[in-house]
Amino acid sequence: LELLAQDALIPTRFIFGATGLGSSLDAGCGSPDLQENTQVSVPLWMLKHLHQRCMVEVKLPAVYTERYRRKLNAGADCVSLKNIAPYFYDVGNQLNELLKDVELSTFLARTFKTRYHELISKGLSTMTGEEVLKLSSKLSVEEQQLFEGGHMSMQHMDLWWRGVSTGQDQQGRPGLHPLKRFAEEVAPSAANKQLKLK
């Protein structure tokens, strides 16, 4: 997941010129070198090295700017992160490590909390096929993994409560749900012992 997020493009402004990066980073550049103040997007993995050398000024991708913050604050259902920022949290956290931006950190935490409660938690209780597809079209990769993990846990819990066999016991009989085993084996045995004592 983190490796894929490293390819996210981040807008920057080169504070100094850069030799040999012109055609590599800017297809429209007529020179092999980047000039001072050139604005170009670079992959996240490269940004880290450039930023350490104080060669670039980092600009937040659009999805982290005030415009999208207002949209996301208006409601989790207003923005589909899957299409515009599939690695929204991973990229945002790595940018925050570089920029030490308290507002960005707060925004990421608030967005996750809101979308978890309004989308993921509600989605786990409404599991029709159409609703799942609609929900998945809005989730970032991180949110989708969280949702799928929750969905799988709910399926396992449902099987457990319904007492679906999960194997065989030591005598080779089909495995029993713990509550069924208690009702059919433990409880009657305990009741018989009480009768004998009386």
JSON list of N, CA and C in Angstrom, two decimals, residues 2 6 45-46 75 81 111 123 129 133 161:
[
{"chain": "A", "resi": 2, "resn": "GLU", "atom": "N", "xyz": [1.86, 1.29, 0.91]},
{"chain": "A", "resi": 2, "resn": "GLU", "atom": "CA", "xyz": [2.71, 2.46, 1.01]},
{"chain": "A", "resi": 2, "resn": "GLU", "atom": "C", "xyz": [3.54, 2.66, -0.25]},
{"chain": "A", "resi": 6, "resn": "GLN", "atom": "N", "xyz": [3.65, 6.02, -2.96]},
{"chain": "A", "resi": 6, "resn": "GLN", "atom": "CA", "xyz": [4.86, 6.78, -3.26]},
{"chain": "A", "resi": 6, "resn": "GLN", "atom": "C", "xyz": [4.84, 7.41, -4.65]},
{"chain": "A", "resi": 45, "resn": "TRP", "atom": "N", "xyz": [7.98, 9.97, -3.61]},
{"chain": "A", "resi": 45, "resn": "TRP", "atom": "CA", "xyz": [9.28, 9.43, -3.21]},
{"chain": "A", "resi": 45, "resn": "TRP", "atom": "C", "xyz": [10.41, 10.39, -3.54]},
{"chain": "A", "resi": 46, "resn": "MET", "atom": "N", "xyz": [10.30, 11.12, -4.68]},
{"chain": "A", "resi": 46, "resn": "MET", "atom": "CA", "xyz": [11.32, 12.08, -5.07]},
{"chain": "A", "resi": 46, "resn": "MET", "atom": "C", "xyz": [11.21, 13.37, -4.24]},
{"chain": "A", "resi": 75, "resn": "GLY", "atom": "N", "xyz": [-19.95, 16.72, 4.81]},
{"chain": "A", "resi": 75, "resn": "GLY", "atom": "CA", "xyz": [-20.51, 15.38, 4.91]},
{"chain": "A", "resi": 75, "resn": "GLY", "atom": "C", "xyz": [-19.64, 14.37, 4.20]},
{"chain": "A", "resi": 81, "resn": "LEU", "atom": "N", "xyz": [-13.40, 9.62, -2.61]},
{"chain": "A", "resi": 81, "resn": "LEU", "atom": "CA", "xyz": [-11.94, 9.61, -2.56]},
{"chain": "A", "resi": 81, "resn": "LEU", "atom": "C", "xyz": [-11.33, 8.57, -3.49]},
{"chain": "A", "resi": 111, "resn": "THR", "atom": "N", "xyz": [-11.40, 13.91, 9.19]},
{"chain": "A", "resi": 111, "resn": "THR", "atom": "CA", "xyz": [-11.99, 13.28, 7.99]},
{"chain": "A", "resi": 111, "resn": "THR", "atom": "C", "xyz": [-12.15, 11.78, 8.19]},
{"chain": "A", "resi": 123, "resn": "GLY", "atom": "N", "xyz": [-22.32, 1.32, 6.49]},
{"chain": "A", "resi": 123, "resn": "GLY", "atom": "CA", "xyz": [-22.26, 0.37, 5.39]},
{"chain": "A", "resi": 123, "resn": "GLY", "atom": "C", "xyz": [-22.26, -1.07, 5.86]},
{"chain": "A", "resi": 129, "resn": "GLY", "atom": "N", "xyz": [-26.16, -5.87, -2.15]},
{"chain": "A", "resi": 129, "resn": "GLY", "atom": "CA", "xyz": [-25.12, -5.76, -3.17]},
{"chain": "A", "resi": 129, "resn": "GLY", "atom": "C", "xyz": [-25.02, -4.38, -3.77]},
{"chain": "A", "resi": 133, "resn": "LEU", "atom": "N", "xyz": [-21.69, -1.74, -3.56]},
{"chain": "A", "resi": 133, "resn": "LEU", "atom": "CA", "xyz": [-21.03, -1.18, -4.74]},
{"chain": "A", "resi": 133, "resn": "LEU", "atom": "C", "xyz": [-21.01, 0.34, -4.68]},
{"chain": "A", "resi": 161, "resn": "TRP", "atom": "N", "xyz": [-22.70, -17.14, 15.60]},
{"chain": "A", "resi": 161, "resn": "TRP", "atom": "CA", "xyz": [-23.98, -17.06, 16.33]},
{"chain": "A", "resi": 161, "resn": "TRP", "atom": "C", "xyz": [-24.99, -18.08, 15.81]}
]
